[in-house]
Amino acid sequence: MGQLDEDRLFPTEEGARALARALYERVKGLPIVSPHGHTDPRWYAENAPFPDPAQLFVTPDHYVFRMLHSQGISLDDLGVPRADGSRAETDGRKIWRLFAENFYLFRGTPSRMWLEHAFQEVFGLTERFGPETADAFYDHISECLAKPEFLPRSLFERFGIEVIATTESPLDDLRWHRMIRDSDWTGRVVTAYRPDAVVDPEFEGFADNVARFGEIAGTDATTWDGYLEAHRNRRAYFKEFGATSSDHGHASARTEDLPLPEAVALFEKALNGACTPEEADAFRGHMLTEMARMSLDDGLVLQIHPGARRNHSAPMMQLFGRDKGFDIPGRTDYVAALKPLLDAVGTDPRLSIVLFTLDETAYARELAPLAGVYPSLKLGPAWWFYDSPEGMRRFREMTTETAGFYNTVGFNDDTRAFCSIPARHDVARRVDCAFLATLVRTGRLAEDEAFEVAQDLAYRLVKRAYKL
Amino acid sequence: MGQLDEDRLFPTEEGARALARALYERVKGLPIVSPHGHTDPRWYAENAPFPDPAQLFVTPDHYVFRMLHSQGISLDDLGVPRADGSRAETDGRKIWRLFAENFYLFRGTPSRMWLEHAFQEVFGLTERFGPETADAFYDHISECLAKPEFLPRSLFERFGIEVIATTESPLDDLRWHRMIRDSDWTGRVVTAYRPDAVVDPEFEGFADNVARFGEIAGTDATTWDGYLEAHRNRRAYFKEFGATSSDHGHASARTEDLPLPEAVALFEKALNGACTPEEADAFRGHMLTEMARMSLDDGLVLQIHPGARRNHSAPMMQLFGRDKGFDIPGRTDYVAALKPLLDAVGTDPRLSIVLFTLDETAYARELAPLAGVYPSLKLGPAWWFYDSPEGMRRFREMTTETAGFYNTVGFNDDTRAFCSIPARHDVARRVDCAFLATLVRTGRLAEDEAFEVAQDLAYRLVKRAYKL
Amino acid sequence: MGQLDEDRLFPTEEGARALARALYERVKGLPIVSPHGHTDPRWYAENAPFPDPAQLFVTPDHYVFRMLHSQGISLDDLGVPRADGSRAETDGRKIWRLFAENFYLFRGTPSRMWLEHAFQEVFGLTERFGPETADAFYDHISECLAKPEFLPRSLFERFGIEVIATTESPLDDLRWHRMIRDSDWTGRVVTAYRPDAVVDPEFEGFADNVARFGEIAGTDATTWDGYLEAHRNRRAYFKEFGATSSDHGHASARTEDLPLPEAVALFEKALNGACTPEEADAFRGHMLTEMARMSLDDGLVLQIHPGARRNHSAPMMQLFGRDKGFDIPGRTDYVAALKPLLDAVGTDPRLSIVLFTLDETAYARELAPLAGVYPSLKLGPAWWFYDSPEGMRRFREMTTETAGFYNTVGFNDDTRAFCSIPARHDVARRVDCAFLATLVRTGRLAEDEAFEVAQDLAYRLVKRAYKL
């Protein structure tokens, strides 16, 4: 029983629903391949119990606290840490009750679906969550978290995760990944190379970061050649810890392929903190092309996650710091922006670039046409605000006709909310099965093909695209 | 019988349809709260009969005459007044017949649905409208209009309007509102503060308007302090006539929060007619932030209706003047545009800003993410060209997953077509019930919750958001 | 039997499906009117057999080879000619097998649907196409192509084409059209006037083209007056070969209405190869207005196909030349862009402009509002990447409520893939019937009206809009 409808997210018409159900039966048990995300490798390394329910479900989840904040609830009252590390409210139960009283705000959102899935499937809670059940939920989840079967590694196994990627900076020593590797645990946790701190001249402490980068990599990274060499070294090091991809989250999709002297000059300006915003942007854009060139050598898949206007509220940034729900999508252009990189290396079929967007208008207009012709380009799944039933449906409806299924790469959960991982993959599998069932029932795909594609979308494509 | 399908706008699948019908039964009779619109307060003040059918349904309705014009019918032949006030065609029956002959043009449009609803529900006409029935309709409606039960106040009551807002300029003396207040009629008609004439340096006669503004408000509005004081005074005066909101219809959503000397300098330039277009735009943007600051004091809700490129055709503007169907939507940016205002006052939960758009691409990309985190922001419903079944569906599909239902504010009819008011609210209620039924049938919402949300969307949210 | 579902593209709900089927029965046999496309008039003139299956279905179809290329298959291996005219692979059967092995890539795409339709309906092949059936298909199609009933004129007749338009440059001597006219064949093939080569200062050899243009037209086209006169002459000449339209495919929808001296100055700069990109763009924009003025005199319908970023990949352009699948859509603005032309001639109901877009975000925001008021504007159907079931559905959903059906112009196949013509019209008819059936079943249109509109959309509107 419980709150979860067995047929959720399937088409309402009975014929299509029955087929969606059959397709889903085929894929629901497939292992989870999570090629990009932000879970903390320390969890798997230390395998310590998660703290209280509020710290598991509310405090760290920007989807959750941004919605509560939108209705006037202060982040302080939710126990979200301030920029100085202090937390105004530390009583987990109090936070939990506030969350429960306002749970109705999540009606119609994917967070609601993920949370109910976690309550029911992870913690066995089948009642409806709300003010009346808040304390019972809190007590039950607290008890669970103390048990061995709710330790991170146990959940990892219970979730059926075949492999999960975390995301680290080149300045990270990968100590947790080393600890996992050196342990007797066989769970597969890999890293990914996210070099913002050393490719973005506007990143806090860029010059210092580059200096440290050189030290870590054993090169003089304050020279252009040494800087590129440091990237190559660290990429190789990340590969030792399973990395198969790099990741780049610039505000735009701008790329550049500058003549060497220009690139060197920008790099020197960047080290001196003398870049204009335009020059900083050009440098970031050029580094995408350099990363693509390195990918041709070392085989790392290049992920581009552009388009977030980060930390939109100045006062909230000052009080609470980064990543507090104030990243807002903006328009993103791809056609002109990617041309320098694509002209340089884009027709090489050995290169694999996974493109994401926060601007859904680009799906049919730019992304599908680009991925539908360039051998190096693949489309990442619906992302962030669009990692949702309607968002995923729009993704398929607006990309499939031009790019097909085989220029897409399966699902990314991209999450730091561990317990939402099975829920998110489940939503993706259901939405894809619903889409396929509709194609079959409207004569656009044969039924046996739909079964094959469903398995491709749930499992095979992501493994192939990310070389996992 | 008649032309109206009892189940119109509900899902076609029987299970979802039945649930939508049940939800609609619960909300269809709720009172109409109309927090923003352009009906003429004089109607309710004088309670005089409406003139002939053509002047009720054709001549003043830009939705109707723009469609007829698009097929080559001249506005002159439709009796639309020219800029000089003259009307080429004044024979109501002739206009009506031309309308009837071309009524097929409205197939698939919301105007068709509103008109049929008014014919059937307001005038009891159940035959299909067209050339054969044109005269019969004309005669019947004419007869009705002469009867007491078709006077504005009677219709107001028959429509179940609990409260309706009109929109007036600060230069308006609110005489009609005064007359309503002084009458023995208990219908609730409130005003709203729309200061374009005195905040837009490019408005015709801006400097004269500001001078008159000062006279009316009893301040010297040609000084910055006196100008702001005049706004405060007039806002207070409008509140005496029930105003709970101000309204701002700029071409963009640009806001500014200028240092005082810059604001003053722009104001002086504006009074001297010396603003560049960029400076005029900056001044309008700054005034939005000033209005928001005043809202913190006096509690008026701030409505932003951006994005119309007004009076697109120069020759038509010259011949026929403003508001003749030639306002065309354009791209609208919100993320950077609203930042100055939001940085100044946007995290204050006492402030209430209702955002509208004519650029649907902003729903999922900008508006829902902004309203889903800023306590001051709420999303206005689908507006103008999108006040339609497909437009409303897109609004819900593209905003709910990120902003939920509770950062939206119910429905606005925003109309000057009096008889369309029940039809428009009916369409909104049906589309929302259809959306909710689909959520329930796809396992995204519990049935009892859907009944609660349906009532929130039809009645409660608008009252709360607009403090009505 | 075969691969084609009789009910394909109809709604899944049985009531709507039954009505869609009935509507489709009424229109499926209507003659095909193809007012804009790129089939080769030489086919109809010479009536020679088509070459092998690969050269019919793979090598010339950018939809097909771009998808194959996107998965790393080289254009060389597909026999696509290089810019120098050479073809690396000339073995049709080898190309065909490669195509068949990768046919699964087209799952969910309109190409798949068009190809299956052609295999089954044109060639009688009812098995599924793929590696196992590749040779059998190749042999069967090869045999067919040698038979008289598969010659171009026979297929033209079998397809039920009432009239088809090709597209030619003013520099074309229309020899094939003359040959068709002088033959005893009664098939109606008309030309259309596409003057890119002589209105775009950035076109290869612009000055030489203009010189030749003058020679052909018998004027001194290097003077402004002679240049305009040359256009008038060639338009008149094209009309002798049935032309009822001109066609313009600029990168943007920019129009200009420059004062004469400015236009002349730009023209002279263009002849001298001295235009900046901005000036070239302004000149192209001005020429659209000149073309519109000529249309007022000679009645040619003006088609605007803006928004393609042509030949996106520099290395592919160098190796393979134009039109090799690397045209990518970009954002297109219409509201400001069309204003100069519309202010000049846009309210004249004698003028007929058909607007297309590769930027679907403009449908509801710009195109429907513009076409819904300007008498000269009509909306062309979903185009190119959006000539697909989902694309056509979005077109109707996003334009009908504001522009209605009668500001649209039926379907354009716009293809050079001859055998896909019946398939494409069939898809359009099915999608429109599905849309109409849904309107009826949701109470937005009466059933008898839907039958009338279905026939308008399939046949009447295109004839009227294109004067065919």
CSV table of C-alpha atoms in Angstrom, one decimal, chain C residues 21-208:
chain,number,residue,atom,x,y,z
C,21,ARG,CA,-9.8,8.1,-38.0
C,22,ALA,CA,-13.0,9.4,-39.4
C,23,LEU,CA,-11.5,12.8,-40.1
C,24,TYR,CA,-8.5,11.2,-41.8
C,25,GLU,CA,-10.7,9.0,-44.0
C,26,ARG,CA,-12.2,12.3,-45.4
C,27,VAL,CA,-8.8,13.8,-46.2
C,28,LYS,CA,-6.4,11.0,-46.9
C,29,GLY,CA,-7.2,10.8,-50.6
C,30,LEU,CA,-7.2,14.5,-51.3
C,31,PRO,CA,-4.7,15.5,-54.0
C,32,ILE,CA,-1.2,16.7,-52.8
C,33,VAL,CA,-0.5,20.4,-53.3
C,34,SER,CA,3.2,21.0,-52.7
C,35,PRO,CA,3.7,24.7,-52.9
C,36,HIS,CA,7.4,24.8,-51.8
C,37,GLY,CA,10.1,22.2,-52.2
C,38,HIS,CA,13.4,21.2,-53.7
C,39,THR,CA,12.8,18.3,-56.0
C,40,ASP,CA,14.8,18.5,-59.2
C,41,PRO,CA,12.7,19.7,-62.2
C,42,ARG,CA,15.1,17.7,-64.4
C,43,TRP,CA,13.5,14.5,-63.0
C,44,TYR,CA,10.1,15.5,-64.4
C,45,ALA,CA,11.7,16.9,-67.6
C,46,GLU,CA,13.8,13.9,-68.5
C,47,ASN,CA,11.7,11.2,-66.8
C,48,ALA,CA,14.8,9.0,-66.5
C,49,PRO,CA,14.9,6.2,-64.0
C,50,PHE,CA,16.2,7.0,-60.5
C,51,PRO,CA,19.6,5.4,-59.9
C,52,ASP,CA,20.2,2.8,-57.2
C,53,PRO,CA,18.4,2.6,-53.8
C,54,ALA,CA,21.4,4.2,-52.0
C,55,GLN,CA,21.3,7.2,-54.3
C,56,LEU,CA,17.6,7.4,-53.9
C,57,PHE,CA,17.4,7.2,-50.1
C,58,VAL,CA,20.7,7.8,-48.5
C,59,THR,CA,23.2,9.9,-50.4
C,60,PRO,CA,21.0,12.9,-51.1
C,61,ASP,CA,19.0,13.0,-47.9
C,62,HIS,CA,20.6,15.2,-45.2
C,63,TYR,CA,18.2,13.9,-42.6
C,64,VAL,CA,19.5,10.4,-43.2
C,65,PHE,CA,23.3,10.9,-43.5
C,66,ARG,CA,23.5,13.5,-40.7
C,67,MET,CA,22.1,10.9,-38.2
C,68,LEU,CA,24.5,8.3,-39.4
C,69,HIS,CA,27.3,10.7,-39.2
C,70,SER,CA,26.4,11.7,-35.7
C,71,GLN,CA,27.3,8.1,-34.7
C,72,GLY,CA,30.7,8.3,-36.2
C,73,ILE,CA,30.0,7.0,-39.7
C,74,SER,CA,32.0,9.0,-42.2
C,75,LEU,CA,30.1,10.7,-45.1
C,76,ASP,CA,32.7,9.1,-47.3
C,77,ASP,CA,31.5,5.7,-46.4
C,78,LEU,CA,28.0,6.8,-47.2
C,79,GLY,CA,28.9,7.9,-50.7
C,80,VAL,CA,28.2,11.5,-50.0
C,81,PRO,CA,30.0,13.5,-52.6
C,82,ARG,CA,32.9,15.7,-51.5
C,83,ALA,CA,33.1,19.4,-52.4
C,84,ASP,CA,35.3,18.5,-55.3
C,85,GLY,CA,32.6,16.2,-56.6
C,86,SER,CA,34.5,13.0,-55.9
C,87,ARG,CA,32.7,10.1,-54.1
C,88,ALA,CA,34.8,7.8,-51.9
C,89,GLU,CA,32.2,5.0,-51.9
C,90,THR,CA,30.3,4.3,-55.0
C,91,ASP,CA,29.1,0.8,-54.3
C,92,GLY,CA,25.4,1.3,-53.7
C,93,ARG,CA,24.9,-2.0,-52.1
C,94,LYS,CA,27.7,-1.4,-49.6
C,95,ILE,CA,26.2,2.0,-48.7
C,96,TRP,CA,22.8,0.3,-48.3
C,97,ARG,CA,24.1,-2.3,-46.0
C,98,LEU,CA,25.8,0.3,-43.8
C,99,PHE,CA,22.5,2.2,-43.7
C,100,ALA,CA,20.5,-1.0,-42.8
C,101,GLU,CA,22.9,-1.9,-40.0
C,102,ASN,CA,22.4,1.4,-38.4
C,103,PHE,CA,18.7,1.9,-39.2
C,104,TYR,CA,17.9,1.4,-35.5
C,105,LEU,CA,19.4,4.9,-35.0
C,106,PHE,CA,16.2,6.3,-36.6
C,107,ARG,CA,13.9,5.0,-33.9
C,108,GLY,CA,11.5,7.7,-32.9
C,109,THR,CA,12.4,10.0,-35.8
C,110,PRO,CA,10.3,11.2,-38.7
C,111,SER,CA,12.8,9.8,-41.1
C,112,ARG,CA,12.1,6.3,-39.9
C,113,MET,CA,8.4,6.9,-40.5
C,114,TRP,CA,8.9,8.4,-44.0
C,115,LEU,CA,11.3,5.6,-45.0
C,116,GLU,CA,8.9,2.9,-43.8
C,117,HIS,CA,6.1,4.6,-45.6
C,118,ALA,CA,8.1,4.7,-48.9
C,119,PHE,CA,9.2,1.1,-48.5
C,120,GLN,CA,5.7,-0.1,-48.0
C,121,GLU,CA,3.5,2.2,-49.9
C,122,VAL,CA,5.8,3.0,-52.9
C,123,PHE,CA,7.7,-0.3,-53.2
C,124,GLY,CA,5.4,-2.7,-51.5
C,125,LEU,CA,8.0,-3.9,-49.0
C,126,THR,CA,6.2,-5.0,-45.8
C,127,GLU,CA,9.0,-6.6,-43.9
C,128,ARG,CA,11.0,-4.7,-41.4
C,129,PHE,CA,14.1,-3.0,-42.8
C,130,GLY,CA,17.4,-3.9,-41.2
C,131,PRO,CA,20.6,-5.9,-41.7
C,132,GLU,CA,18.7,-9.1,-42.4
C,133,THR,CA,16.5,-7.6,-45.1
C,134,ALA,CA,19.0,-5.1,-46.5
C,135,ASP,CA,19.9,-7.1,-49.6
C,136,ALA,CA,16.3,-8.2,-50.3
C,137,PHE,CA,15.2,-4.5,-50.1
C,138,TYR,CA,18.1,-3.4,-52.3
C,139,ASP,CA,17.3,-5.9,-55.0
C,140,HIS,CA,13.6,-5.3,-54.9
C,141,ILE,CA,13.9,-1.5,-55.1
C,142,SER,CA,16.5,-1.8,-57.8
C,143,GLU,CA,14.2,-3.9,-59.9
C,144,CYS,CA,11.4,-1.5,-59.4
C,145,LEU,CA,13.4,1.5,-60.4
C,146,ALA,CA,14.0,0.0,-63.7
C,147,LYS,CA,10.2,-0.3,-64.4
C,148,PRO,CA,8.2,2.4,-66.2
C,149,GLU,CA,5.8,2.7,-63.3
C,150,PHE,CA,8.7,3.9,-61.1
C,151,LEU,CA,9.8,6.7,-63.4
C,152,PRO,CA,9.4,10.2,-61.9
C,153,ARG,CA,6.3,11.1,-63.9
C,154,SER,CA,4.6,7.8,-63.0
C,155,LEU,CA,5.4,8.3,-59.3
C,156,PHE,CA,4.2,11.9,-59.5
C,157,GLU,CA,0.9,10.6,-60.7
C,158,ARG,CA,0.7,7.7,-58.3
C,159,PHE,CA,1.4,10.1,-55.4
C,160,GLY,CA,-1.6,12.1,-56.4
C,161,ILE,CA,0.3,15.3,-56.8
C,162,GLU,CA,-1.9,18.0,-58.2
C,163,VAL,CA,0.9,20.6,-58.4
C,164,ILE,CA,4.4,20.8,-57.1
C,165,ALA,CA,6.7,23.8,-56.9
C,166,THR,CA,10.5,23.6,-57.3
C,167,THR,CA,12.9,26.4,-56.3
C,168,GLU,CA,15.2,28.1,-58.7
C,169,SER,CA,17.7,31.0,-58.8
C,170,PRO,CA,17.0,34.0,-61.0
C,171,LEU,CA,20.2,32.9,-62.8
C,172,ASP,CA,18.6,29.6,-63.8
C,173,ASP,CA,17.4,29.5,-67.3
C,174,LEU,CA,14.5,27.2,-66.3
C,175,ARG,CA,15.4,24.8,-69.1
C,176,TRP,CA,13.9,21.8,-67.3
C,177,HIS,CA,10.7,23.7,-66.7
C,178,ARG,CA,10.6,24.7,-70.3
C,179,MET,CA,11.2,21.0,-71.3
C,180,ILE,CA,8.3,20.0,-69.1
C,181,ARG,CA,6.0,22.7,-70.5
C,182,ASP,CA,7.0,21.7,-74.1
C,183,SER,CA,6.3,18.0,-73.4
C,184,ASP,CA,3.0,16.3,-73.7
C,185,TRP,CA,3.0,15.5,-70.0
C,186,THR,CA,0.2,17.2,-68.1
C,187,GLY,CA,1.8,17.0,-64.6
C,188,ARG,CA,1.8,20.5,-63.1
C,189,VAL,CA,5.4,21.5,-62.0
C,190,VAL,CA,5.9,25.2,-61.3
C,191,THR,CA,9.0,27.1,-60.2
C,192,ALA,CA,9.6,29.6,-57.4
C,193,TYR,CA,11.9,32.7,-57.4
C,194,ARG,CA,14.8,32.3,-54.9
C,195,PRO,CA,17.1,35.2,-55.4
C,196,ASP,CA,19.8,34.6,-52.7
C,197,ALA,CA,22.6,34.7,-55.3
C,198,VAL,CA,21.7,38.2,-56.3
C,199,VAL,CA,20.4,39.7,-53.1
C,200,ASP,CA,23.0,38.5,-50.6
C,201,PRO,CA,26.2,40.5,-50.8
C,202,GLU,CA,27.9,37.6,-49.0
C,203,PHE,CA,26.9,35.0,-51.5
C,204,GLU,CA,29.9,33.6,-53.5
C,205,GLY,CA,30.5,35.7,-56.6
C,206,PHE,CA,27.8,38.3,-55.8
C,207,ALA,CA,29.1,41.0,-58.2
C,208,ASP,CA,29.5,38.5,-61.0
